[in-house]
Structures are given as C-alpha cells and as structure tokens.
Tab-separated table of C-alpha atoms and ligand atoms in Angstrom:
chain	number	residue	atom	x	y	z
J	283	MET	CA	102.551	91.563	78.545
J	284	LYS	CA	105.151	91.604	81.286
J	285	VAL	CA	104.483	90.827	84.948
J	286	ASP	CA	107.552	91.552	87.051
J	287	GLY	CA	109.742	91.145	83.977
J	288	LYS	CA	108.169	87.844	82.864
J	289	GLU	CA	106.017	87.583	79.711
J	290	MET	CA	102.523	86.420	80.665
J	291	ARG	CA	99.227	85.763	79.007
J	292	PRO	CA	95.963	84.901	80.767
J	293	ILE	CA	95.747	81.562	78.888
J	294	TRP	CA	98.229	79.266	77.162
J	295	PHE	CA	98.737	75.654	76.097
J	296	ASP	CA	101.618	73.953	77.853
J	297	ARG	CA	103.163	71.604	75.260
J	298	THR	CA	105.066	69.549	77.831
J	299	SER	CA	102.052	68.571	79.919
J	300	GLU	CA	99.609	69.046	76.993
J	301	THR	CA	97.442	71.112	79.337
J	302	VAL	CA	95.515	74.344	78.999
J	303	GLN	CA	96.616	76.724	81.747
J	304	VAL	CA	95.101	79.993	82.901
J	305	ILE	CA	95.685	82.753	85.412
J	306	ASP	CA	92.989	82.459	88.083
J	307	GLN	CA	91.736	86.047	87.975
J	308	ARG	CA	89.578	85.695	91.084
J	309	PHE	CA	92.528	86.217	93.390
J	310	LEU	CA	94.342	89.049	91.612
J	311	PRO	CA	95.910	91.418	92.463
J	312	HIS	CA	96.882	89.825	95.754
J	313	GLU	CA	97.663	86.282	94.607
J	314	LEU	CA	98.870	85.118	91.199
J	315	ILE	CA	97.533	81.570	90.908
J	316	ILE	CA	97.815	79.380	87.802
J	317	LYS	CA	95.117	76.781	87.180
J	318	ASP	CA	95.007	73.752	84.853
J	319	LEU	CA	91.898	73.128	82.753
J	320	THR	CA	91.823	69.405	82.015
J	321	THR	CA	88.115	68.621	81.628
J	322	VAL	CA	85.086	70.301	80.092
J	323	ASP	CA	83.696	70.671	83.616
J	324	ASP	CA	86.876	72.527	84.641
J	325	THR	CA	86.500	74.774	81.612
J	326	ILE	CA	82.836	75.528	82.248
J	327	TYR	CA	83.581	76.216	85.896
J	328	ALA	CA	86.419	78.577	84.922
J	329	ILE	CA	84.155	80.557	82.583
J	330	LYS	CA	81.089	80.621	84.885
J	331	GLU	CA	82.983	81.460	88.061
J	332	MET	CA	85.170	84.013	86.267
J	333	VAL	CA	88.502	82.313	86.821
J	334	VAL	CA	88.785	83.625	83.249
J	335	ARG	CA	86.642	86.525	82.076
J	336	GLY	CA	86.488	89.266	79.470
J	337	ALA	CA	84.999	88.699	76.039
J	338	PRO	CA	88.041	87.683	73.919
J	339	LEU	CA	89.459	85.504	76.699
J	340	ILE	CA	86.138	83.717	77.197
J	341	GLY	CA	86.176	83.083	73.433
J	342	ALA	CA	89.695	81.651	73.547
J	343	THR	CA	88.854	79.502	76.587
J	344	GLY	CA	85.729	78.144	74.896
J	345	ALA	CA	87.811	77.412	71.795
J	346	LEU	CA	90.356	75.425	73.806
J	347	GLY	CA	87.429	73.805	75.631
J	348	VAL	CA	86.382	72.189	72.350
J	349	TYR	CA	89.846	70.609	72.114
J	350	ILE	CA	89.507	69.400	75.732
J	351	SER	CA	86.071	67.916	74.956
J	352	LEU	CA	87.540	65.966	72.018
J	353	VAL	CA	90.367	64.566	74.121
J	354	GLN	CA	87.830	63.456	76.736
J	355	ALA	CA	85.511	62.023	74.067
J	356	ASN	CA	88.422	60.057	72.593
J	357	ASN	CA	89.373	58.673	76.013
J	358	LYS	CA	85.798	57.497	76.520
J	359	GLY	CA	85.367	56.230	72.952
J	360	ALA	CA	82.421	58.644	72.590
J	361	ASP	CA	80.860	59.681	69.259
J	362	THR	CA	80.320	63.040	67.541
J	363	ASP	CA	77.007	63.629	69.335
J	364	TYR	CA	78.867	63.659	72.648
J	365	MET	CA	81.268	66.354	71.443
J	366	VAL	CA	78.387	68.444	70.063
J	367	SER	CA	76.531	68.267	73.375
J	368	GLU	CA	79.698	69.157	75.323
J	369	CYS	CA	80.144	72.178	73.071
J	370	LYS	CA	76.584	73.229	73.809
J	371	ARG	CA	77.362	73.043	77.535
J	372	LEU	CA	80.417	75.220	76.950
J	373	LYS	CA	78.363	77.807	75.057
J	374	ASP	CA	75.812	77.925	77.882
J	375	ALA	CA	78.461	78.862	80.474
J	376	ARG	CA	77.892	82.621	80.093
J	377	PRO	CA	75.131	84.219	78.000
J	378	THR	CA	76.239	87.734	77.069
J	379	ALA	CA	79.743	87.617	75.561
J	380	MET	CA	79.508	86.896	71.844
J	381	ASN	CA	83.053	85.569	71.656
J	382	LEU	CA	82.158	82.388	73.544
J	383	PHE	CA	79.725	81.122	70.889
J	384	TRP	CA	81.946	82.402	68.093
J	385	GLY	CA	85.055	80.627	69.448
J	386	VAL	CA	83.321	77.335	70.215
J	387	ASP	CA	81.518	77.211	66.841
J	388	ARG	CA	84.651	78.050	64.883
J	389	VAL	CA	86.732	75.299	66.506
J	390	MET	CA	83.870	72.816	66.361
J	391	SER	CA	83.504	73.277	62.619
J	392	ALA	CA	87.292	72.952	62.108
J	393	ALA	CA	87.184	69.663	64.041
J	394	LEU	CA	84.113	68.335	62.264
J	395	SER	CA	85.786	68.871	58.894
J	396	ARG	CA	88.064	65.897	59.792
J	397	ASP	CA	87.070	62.242	59.896
J	398	THR	CA	89.115	60.519	62.564
J	399	PRO	CA	89.227	61.278	66.316
J	400	GLY	CA	92.986	61.948	66.179
J	401	ALA	CA	92.658	64.360	63.247
J	402	ARG	CA	89.777	66.134	64.969
J	403	ILE	CA	91.793	66.632	68.148
J	404	THR	CA	94.724	68.073	66.165
J	405	ALA	CA	92.459	70.322	64.097
J	406	ALA	CA	90.689	71.623	67.220
J	407	LEU	CA	93.919	72.445	69.020
J	408	ASP	CA	95.413	74.122	65.936
J	409	GLU	CA	92.311	76.224	65.325
J	410	ALA	CA	91.977	77.233	68.986
J	411	LEU	CA	95.616	78.344	69.051
J	412	VAL	CA	95.078	80.294	65.820
J	413	ILE	CA	92.224	82.120	67.575
J	414	VAL	CA	94.491	82.922	70.530
J	415	GLU	CA	97.159	84.389	68.229
J	416	GLU	CA	94.618	86.223	66.055
J	417	GLU	CA	93.076	87.927	69.074
J	418	ALA	CA	96.525	89.046	70.231
J	419	VAL	CA	97.180	90.562	66.794
J	420	ASN	CA	93.710	92.137	66.695
J	421	CYS	CA	94.338	93.860	70.010
J	422	ARG	CA	97.714	95.125	68.770
J	423	GLN	CA	95.911	96.594	65.737
J	424	ILE	CA	93.245	98.174	67.954
J	425	GLY	CA	96.130	99.869	69.764
J	426	GLU	CA	97.572	101.247	66.528
J	427	TYR	CA	94.213	102.488	65.239
J	428	GLY	CA	93.268	104.025	68.581
J	429	LEU	CA	96.598	105.791	69.026
J	430	PRO	CA	95.800	108.868	66.843
J	431	ILE	CA	92.739	109.615	68.996
J	432	ILE	CA	94.984	109.948	72.061
J	433	GLU	CA	97.784	111.657	70.098
J	434	GLU	CA	95.410	114.340	68.879
J	435	ILE	CA	94.251	115.157	72.432
J	436	SER	CA	97.850	115.153	73.700
J	437	TYR	CA	98.816	117.583	70.943
J	438	ARG	CA	95.874	119.824	71.775
J	439	LYS	CA	96.816	119.767	75.477
J	440	LYS	CA	100.450	120.539	74.630
J	441	GLY	CA	101.741	117.372	76.307
J	442	GLU	CA	99.688	117.697	79.505
J	443	PRO	CA	98.352	114.288	80.633
J	444	VAL	CA	95.547	112.842	78.524
J	445	ASN	CA	92.954	111.689	81.067
J	446	ILE	CA	91.192	108.546	79.915
J	447	LEU	CA	88.357	106.924	81.832
J	448	THR	CA	87.754	103.181	81.492
J	449	HIS	CA	85.269	100.777	83.021
J	450	CYS	CA	85.737	97.161	84.100
J	451	ASN	CA	88.778	95.328	82.757
J	452	ALA	CA	89.173	95.355	79.001
J	453	GLY	CA	92.920	94.885	79.340
J	454	TRP	CA	95.287	92.058	78.430
J	455	LEU	CA	93.859	89.883	81.214
J	456	ALA	CA	90.549	89.962	79.345
J	457	CYS	CA	92.032	89.575	75.893
J	458	ILE	CA	95.348	87.611	75.569
J	459	GLU	CA	97.567	90.680	74.852
J	460	TYR	CA	97.304	94.509	75.104
J	461	GLY	CA	93.553	94.469	75.748
J	462	THR	CA	90.837	96.187	73.757
J	463	ALA	CA	90.123	99.441	75.632
J	464	THR	CA	93.641	99.490	77.061
J	465	ALA	CA	95.450	98.773	73.778
J	466	PRO	CA	95.455	102.423	72.593
J	467	ILE	CA	96.509	103.446	76.117
J	468	TYR	CA	99.475	101.036	76.243
J	469	THR	CA	100.431	102.015	72.698
J	470	ALA	CA	100.360	105.719	73.579
J	471	PHE	CA	102.290	105.129	76.808
J	472	ASP	CA	104.928	103.070	74.997
J	473	ARG	CA	105.379	106.011	72.575
J	474	ASP	CA	105.988	108.425	75.438
J	475	ILE	CA	102.619	110.131	75.364
J	476	ASN	CA	101.625	111.420	78.775
J	477	VAL	CA	98.518	109.440	79.764
J	478	HIS	CA	96.613	109.053	83.000
J	479	VAL	CA	93.779	106.543	83.439
J	480	TRP	CA	90.721	106.908	85.670
J	481	VAL	CA	89.905	103.325	86.642
J	482	ASP	CA	86.268	102.698	87.628
J	483	GLU	CA	86.386	100.185	90.462
J	484	THR	CA	83.528	98.247	88.762
J	485	ARG	CA	81.365	96.768	91.458
J	486	PRO	CA	80.453	94.106	92.323
J	487	LEU	CA	83.556	92.094	91.398
J	488	ASN	CA	85.894	95.074	91.103
J	489	GLN	CA	87.499	94.125	87.805
J	490	GLY	CA	88.641	97.756	87.557
J	491	SER	CA	90.281	98.178	90.951
J	492	ARG	CA	91.597	94.604	91.082
J	493	LEU	CA	92.606	93.878	87.492
J	494	THR	CA	92.882	97.063	85.424
J	495	ALA	CA	94.754	98.867	88.208
J	496	TRP	CA	97.102	95.864	88.575
J	497	GLU	CA	97.793	95.651	84.839
J	498	LEU	CA	98.367	99.373	84.408
J	499	GLY	CA	100.600	99.477	87.471
J	500	LYS	CA	102.711	96.553	86.240
J	501	HIS	CA	103.224	98.417	82.952
J	502	GLY	CA	104.009	101.705	84.710
J	503	VAL	CA	100.938	103.603	83.474
J	504	ASN	CA	99.703	106.410	85.765
J	505	HIS	CA	96.234	105.646	87.016
J	506	THR	CA	93.769	106.448	89.779
J	507	VAL	CA	91.004	104.148	91.023
J	508	ILE	CA	87.634	105.882	91.462
J	509	THR	CA	84.215	104.739	92.615
J	510	ASP	CA	81.784	103.791	89.895
J	511	ASN	CA	79.711	106.827	90.744
J	512	ALA	CA	82.524	109.377	90.423
J	513	GLY	CA	82.623	109.484	86.607
J	514	GLY	CA	79.929	112.132	86.145
J	515	HIS	CA	81.508	114.426	88.701
J	516	ILE	CA	85.024	114.292	87.271
J	517	MET	CA	83.669	114.765	83.762
J	518	GLN	CA	81.812	117.909	84.856
J	519	HIS	CA	85.074	119.262	86.254
J	520	GLY	CA	87.098	118.825	83.065
J	521	LEU	CA	89.130	115.909	84.410
J	522	VAL	CA	88.276	113.445	81.626
J	523	ASP	CA	89.380	113.933	78.003
J	524	LEU	CA	88.243	110.610	76.618
J	525	VAL	CA	86.343	107.452	77.599
J	526	ILE	CA	87.360	104.098	76.131
J	527	VAL	CA	85.575	100.883	77.123
J	528	GLY	CA	85.426	97.343	75.791
J	529	THR	CA	82.322	95.337	74.968
J	530	ASP	CA	80.974	91.832	75.399
J	531	ARG	CA	78.644	92.019	72.434
J	532	THR	CA	77.907	94.762	69.903
J	533	THR	CA	75.071	94.615	67.395
J	534	ARG	CA	75.597	95.244	63.688
J	535	SER	CA	73.917	98.620	64.222
J	536	GLY	CA	76.288	99.626	67.040
J	537	ASP	CA	74.428	98.983	70.316
J	538	VAL	CA	77.016	98.008	72.935
J	539	ALA	CA	76.635	95.505	75.763
J	540	ASN	CA	79.334	95.940	78.368
J	541	LYS	CA	79.826	95.660	82.138
J	542	ILE	CA	76.987	97.138	84.180
J	543	GLY	CA	77.488	100.877	84.590
J	544	THR	CA	78.874	101.504	81.106
J	545	TYR	CA	75.607	103.098	79.959
J	546	LEU	CA	75.721	105.663	82.770
J	547	LYS	CA	79.269	106.617	81.740
J	548	ALA	CA	78.126	107.068	78.158
J	549	LEU	CA	75.268	109.343	79.276
J	550	ALA	CA	77.608	111.439	81.412
J	551	ALA	CA	80.155	111.617	78.580
J	552	ARG	CA	77.488	112.822	76.143
J	553	ASP	CA	76.238	115.457	78.605
J	554	ASN	CA	79.800	116.729	78.966
J	555	HIS	CA	80.783	116.567	75.264
J	556	ILE	CA	83.478	113.958	75.954
J	557	PRO	CA	84.252	111.400	73.226
J	558	PHE	CA	83.085	107.886	74.156
J	559	TYR	CA	84.831	105.135	72.187
J	560	VAL	CA	84.290	101.381	72.273
J	561	ALA	CA	87.241	99.134	71.371
J	562	LEU	CA	86.548	95.643	70.069
J	563	PRO	CA	87.778	92.904	67.772
J	564	SER	CA	85.373	91.745	65.049
J	565	SER	CA	84.751	88.527	67.019
J	566	THR	CA	82.635	90.588	69.447
J	567	PHE	CA	80.143	91.834	66.831
J	568	ASP	CA	76.865	89.967	66.711
J	569	TRP	CA	76.097	90.299	63.015
J	570	ASP	CA	72.613	88.810	63.416
J	571	ILE	CA	70.967	91.428	65.604
J	572	THR	CA	70.292	95.155	65.447
J	573	ASP	CA	68.408	95.957	68.665
J	574	GLY	CA	70.787	95.524	71.597
J	575	ILE	CA	68.277	96.336	74.324
J	576	ALA	CA	65.733	93.818	73.060
J	577	ASP	CA	68.021	91.105	71.770
J	578	ILE	CA	71.191	90.875	73.884
J	579	PRO	CA	70.664	88.535	76.843
J	580	ILE	CA	71.900	90.151	80.041
J	581	GLU	CA	73.478	87.768	82.516
J	582	GLU	CA	72.130	87.849	86.066
J	583	ARG	CA	74.678	86.523	88.518
J	584	ASP	CA	74.668	85.306	92.096
J	585	PRO	CA	73.383	88.100	94.414
J	586	ASP	CA	76.118	87.144	96.877
J	587	GLU	CA	78.594	88.873	94.538
J	588	ILE	CA	76.840	92.113	95.553
J	589	ARG	CA	76.365	91.212	99.204
J	590	TYR	CA	79.985	90.271	99.851
J	591	VAL	CA	83.171	92.198	99.076
J	592	GLN	CA	86.513	90.446	98.670
J	593	GLY	CA	89.911	91.859	99.518
J	594	LEU	CA	93.150	91.377	101.399
J	595	CYS	CA	92.653	90.989	105.131
J	596	ASN	CA	95.522	90.222	107.496
J	597	GLY	CA	97.622	88.991	104.606
J	598	LYS	CA	95.028	86.665	103.096
J	599	VAL	CA	92.251	87.084	100.528
J	600	ASP	CA	88.938	87.059	102.373
J	601	ARG	CA	85.370	88.304	101.928
J	602	VAL	CA	83.027	90.255	104.143
J	603	LEU	CA	79.265	90.779	104.179
J	604	VAL	CA	78.140	94.391	103.571
J	605	PRO	CA	74.306	94.726	103.669
J	606	PRO	CA	72.003	93.346	106.362
J	607	GLU	CA	72.120	89.562	106.287
J	608	ASP	CA	68.521	89.256	105.044
J	609	SER	CA	68.499	92.076	102.421
J	610	PRO	CA	67.943	90.680	98.940
J	611	ALA	CA	70.256	91.838	96.119
J	612	ALA	CA	69.970	91.788	92.306
J	613	ASN	CA	73.074	91.312	90.197
J	614	HIS	CA	72.583	92.455	86.571
J	615	ALA	CA	76.034	91.929	85.096
J	616	PHE	CA	75.837	94.008	81.892
J	617	ASP	CA	73.942	96.892	80.337
J	618	VAL	CA	73.414	98.148	76.807
J	619	THR	CA	74.618	101.537	75.602
J	620	PRO	CA	72.618	102.617	72.546
J	621	ALA	CA	74.673	103.396	69.434
J	622	ARG	CA	73.573	107.047	69.522
J	623	LEU	CA	75.776	107.583	72.620
J	624	VAL	CA	78.888	106.022	71.056
J	625	THR	CA	81.362	108.321	69.303
J	626	GLY	CA	83.032	105.471	67.425
J	627	PHE	CA	84.413	101.944	67.391
J	628	ILE	CA	88.105	101.124	67.429
J	629	THR	CA	88.547	97.766	65.670
J	630	GLU	CA	91.381	95.741	64.150
J	631	ARG	CA	90.411	97.170	60.768
J	632	GLY	CA	90.263	100.819	61.806
J	633	VAL	CA	87.982	103.339	63.484
J	634	CYS	CA	84.377	103.832	62.406
J	635	GLY	CA	81.221	105.620	63.474
J	636	ALA	CA	78.508	103.842	65.439
J	637	THR	CA	76.089	103.189	62.617
J	638	GLU	CA	75.368	100.013	60.669
J	639	GLN	CA	76.562	101.708	57.498
J	640	ASP	CA	79.906	102.760	58.997
J	641	ILE	CA	80.479	99.375	60.604
J	642	LEU	CA	79.726	97.546	57.358
J	643	ASN	CA	82.052	99.855	55.448
J	644	LEU	CA	84.862	98.401	57.597
J	645	PHE	CA	83.463	94.866	57.402
J	646	PRO	CA	81.933	94.628	53.910
J	647	ASP	CA	82.122	90.821	54.119
J	648	LYS	CA	79.282	91.009	56.688
J	649	LYS	CA	76.805	92.741	54.350
J	650	ASN	CA	73.922	90.335	53.641
N	728	MRU	O1	82.027	89.955	83.585
N	728	MRU	P1	83.325	90.162	82.875
N	728	MRU	O2	84.451	90.524	83.773
N	728	MRU	O3	83.650	89.011	81.950
N	728	MRU	O4	83.021	91.405	81.976
N	728	MRU	C1	84.035	91.912	81.183
N	728	MRU	C2	83.690	93.185	80.567
N	728	MRU	O5	82.598	93.702	80.692
N	728	MRU	C3	84.709	93.790	79.700
N	728	MRU	O6	84.559	95.177	79.685
N	728	MRU	C4	84.473	93.249	78.310
N	728	MRU	O7	84.656	91.885	78.242
N	728	MRU	C5	85.258	94.026	77.369
N	728	MRU	S1	86.306	93.187	76.286
N	728	MRU	C6	87.729	92.889	76.994
C-alpha cells in the first residue's frame, strides 16, 4: 500500500544487505521507523514487544525468523538441533496468533527437506518469501469476496455512506497488503463506493487510533476514531451498517479469538441486528480445535501497557501514567467470540457461515 506516494509493506527482505526489515509499529503514527532483524533474538523481541503485530504479519516474521536462525546456525557451525530449538523459541514469542506456529513450522519443514546448510538457508528464505506473497494475495482475495457485502448495503442505502465498524488493526500493517478486515473496505473505496469507518481506539495499545486510523487516512478513506465503549451506543442509533474484524485464531467450528473487546462488539451487533463478519486467511484457522473458549490460549501482557498511555507530547513520542501509581492492572490481550455471534467468514476462498460444516465446505482439504 502507499504511504505518501511510496509503496510500503510492514516487512520485506532487502536483497542488497540480505537483511529482514520491518516498520517499527510501536511509534506510528507519529514516527515511521524502519528496523533491521538480524538475529533470532531481534526477531523474538520484535514479535513479543509488538514492533510487528497482527496475525499474518507475525506469521511472516516467524517464517523469516527461521531463515535468520539458519544463517546464525551456519555462522556458528551449529547442528539441526540448534535450529529446531531456535524455532521453538520463535513459536513461544506470542501464544494466541495461529499464524506464528503455522509460518515457523512451514518454513522449518521446507528447510529440513534439504541436506546441506547452504541449501537449507536458501529453501528457508524462498519458502518464507512465498508465504509473504501468498498472504498478500490472500488479502486481495478477501477484499474481492467481501466487496459484495458492502456493495449490497450501499445499493440498499442508495449511495449513502456505508458505516463499517472495525476493532484493533487488521489492516495492511498487520498483514503485508490490504489487510483482512480492511481489505473489503479498501476494495469498496477503490471502486468508488461511499464508505465510512468507525475505528475503535483499541486500548491499551491503541492499534485502532494509532494504526488503523493512520492507514485509512493515508489511503483517503473517511473514518472516525471512537472509544472502545462507544460501539453499542452508535449501533443502537443506526450509525453502524456492518462490523468487520480480523482474528488471531479461529477454530474449525468458527469460534474467533481477536483483540480484547471484540466479543462485546459482537454481542452489541447481535442485539442490534447488525451483520458481524470476520475476515481471515486460511493460515489463521486452527484446524485442531473446536472449543475456542477452552482451547485458545489468551495472552496476558505487561500490566504497564494498561497503566501508561503513549502519544505525541511536545513533538516527541512519550508515555504518561494514568491510574494511581500503586493500582494493579490486568492485561488480557484477546477474547473469544463464540461462532453463534458471527454472521460469516470472509476468506481467500469465499464467504461462508460460522459453522464447521460451512467452513469445511470451503476448505474440504481440512476434513479429517
Ligand atoms: O496484539 P495484536 O496487535 O497483534 O493483535 C492484532 C489483532 O487482534 C488483529 O485484529 C488480528 O491480528 C487480526 S488479523 C490482521
């Protein structure tokens, strides 16, 4: 996607320096900083500290992390066991997003199918870059399949703005290109459909107000930032036509883990008869589990992310303490929306209902 006229992705491999480079998302929208990932420790730090974040991007970063681990192993003359244990460390960086394990495992098995260190390094890099390109294409497809949902509402409203609420950042910053939840929105906007996006600020780290608002603004999409608690109110007043969110992990039966607060939006949407769609590439499905509430591990992050708020202050990014210094805080990073509250999934293969049967009809290769 374009940032001030320049094509950008949140991650890329620079062939000249042979280095993985990423946008450091912690400082957006106020500072656009590029960071090199040259070691596995750098990569783990980037994933844990949310230099990179969002399910597909974490997957792509983990995938390139396998390549980095092989280069380091080769430099040290280390054996296969070393690479396997480095990959385990990568997979432990964040617990909820499915794409991380999927990306690391896929590149690891491509590498292990070769015999020599040099061939393994090449295979890992090739496979990781295939994943990056595939996710970009998947998001483009999600945009195409999601478009008719927005078109239909626009037609019904006779061209009046289609008001879409989204939570967190499931945009191109989280996904290589287009985004998951935002892909249908960008596609509709690019085809001259009148869209307006309600952007949940998404406390504590404000991925909505910092990242989604920045992305949409750079693309020229009308949007308004709202507090996380405003969704129910604006839905009751007819100001939301559609909710689209992304997901970090979705069970084969359609339970959806996504950024904390998603579940409350789904409840409010159901109470107000508003369609609630979840957009995801197939890499985000966990085909092994059916009960999201019992089986999806929910990350608990540093309470200081709740206690402090970051923003621009006198021209520099700074953070301030909000609650009393000694008040404890609890930082549950995700929640699970049960399938019964989901209108449908928008995937790279099409749109389906939120039942195991409907999902498997789109992905018959996943039937056991
Ligand atoms: O903690 P984050 O910022 O990595 O969480 C991201 C989300 O919850 C996104 O909504 C999710 O990854 C959707 S897919 C782009």
